[in-house]
Amino acid sequence: MTASSLTVTDNRTGKSYEIPITNGAIRAMDLRQMRTGPEDFGLLAYDPAFTNTASCISRITEIDGDRGILRYRGYPIEELAERSNYLEVAYLILNGELPTIAQMDEWVYEVTHHTWVHENVKKFMDGFHHDAHAMGMLCSAVAALSTFYPEAKNGGDPGTRKLQIVRLVAKMPTLAAFAYRHSLGMPYAYPDNDLSYTGNFLNMLFKTTEVKYQPNATLERALEVLFILHADHEQNCSTNAVRSVGSSQVDPYCALAGGVAALYGPLHGGANEAVLRMLAEIGSKDHVPAFIKEVKSGKDKLMGFGHRVYKNYDPRATIIKRMADEVFEVTRPNPLLPIALELERIALQDDYFVSRKLYPNVDFYSGLIYQAMGFPVEMFPVLFAIPRTSGWLAQWQEMRNDPEQKIARPRQLYLGAGKRSYVEIGKRDEESGTDG
Ligand code: SDX
């Protein structure tokens, strides 16, 4: 059995090194021993955007990008989407095991009884402009929650940590609904503890003059499945942000505000909003070939396609696409759906996309469902942030519990100017900005 290691020769010195391989990786710090002399800092690994760097050991979510596999704590996403509900999946992600009946009852009770926010939250929500983007409002509101719970700074205490996790899972839908109602100029609708997690969210969004809001069962279940599919996704951009911000030991509210900010970007959670804008811009099936040509010339991106990890169909996209039909039966068919289906049909047979392994990701079809459910496009990334809260918190908790983790502080390769002396402003050469 050959040793699980690398034997590396540094040709600058002729020295050889034995570097152990563990779990399919080497420790980057093992490179530092390779030096050209006592003054040499040692070898670094250069990896912009961490395309080949494992930043942590995690036991939460497993993705196999080539085989299109996604599992939460070992359970396939397909089984969870079919048989579970969001709060049960959130419990699984956060605690590592599916809950017993007693554990589930306690978890649901705790979350249900923490959905309210301090009345002062309404005051700063009202301070936003009438057309403020919901993600900007959500990002601010999540960070603002830290000012209502100063004890959250004690993230090292398990009891304190658990309470903040319950508060964030419970209050994210409330903040999201408040942002939505603000954008419509409607009064805020308060939580209804008789309803499910998703039913109550629909209540806070859409309740008007009825005494008690009754959620549509098909839409309630559709949100459950969509929330399950978006709950976690290992070390994606926003999770990396939460881990990095959280590594300074700031409270989880501020760490998650960093995650919301990262998710807002059009290359990440903002992609579902960008997909709808792209489909609307294409306008009809007949315009799809011309758009594909634009993408292939590099002038545009096919939003909702491609993934850093999945080099096969995103398993979540498969489930969402199948679920779209059920939603459209109780809403109104989305006129943009035929355009999306034609885009997918052409892209899946065009070598430009096939050679780059670009397949529909979770964002390609989710926006069509959200739009059919009556959400404005600005709410789409918010609908991603709500369920991802449990994933972010599980990852934050794992980071805080990991004895190997410390404050995230990467190195750099400095290729800037060498040492030079200050020059008085009157003596600087305009062209070069240096002394004449
Ligand atoms: C999410 O990481 C996660 O897990 C994220 C997520 C989660 O659950 O947290 O799954 C959620 O963010 C899904 C991704 C949503 N984003 C989009 O749909 C935006 C469109 N997609 C791309 O911008 C892109 O595919 C990324 C950002 C998703 C991935 O980019 P990578 O891995 O950095 O790949 P790349 O940009 O290096 O692309 C490789 C090649 C390039 O072409 P060449 O330079 O080789 O000629 O593929 C091309 C890219 O130009 N390409 C695309 C494309 N995506 C990549 N070309 C056209 N349209 C696209 N969408």
XYZ file of C-alpha atoms in Angstrom, residues 247-248 399 402-409:
11
model
C -14.476 33.981 13.057
C -13.823 37.383 14.668
C -16.938 27.019 13.034
C -14.037 23.739 15.702
C -10.803 23.747 17.751
C -8.792 24.203 14.556
C -10.598 27.395 13.558
C -9.301 30.858 14.458
C -9.855 34.354 13.051
C -9.884 34.135 9.249
C -6.916 36.105 7.938
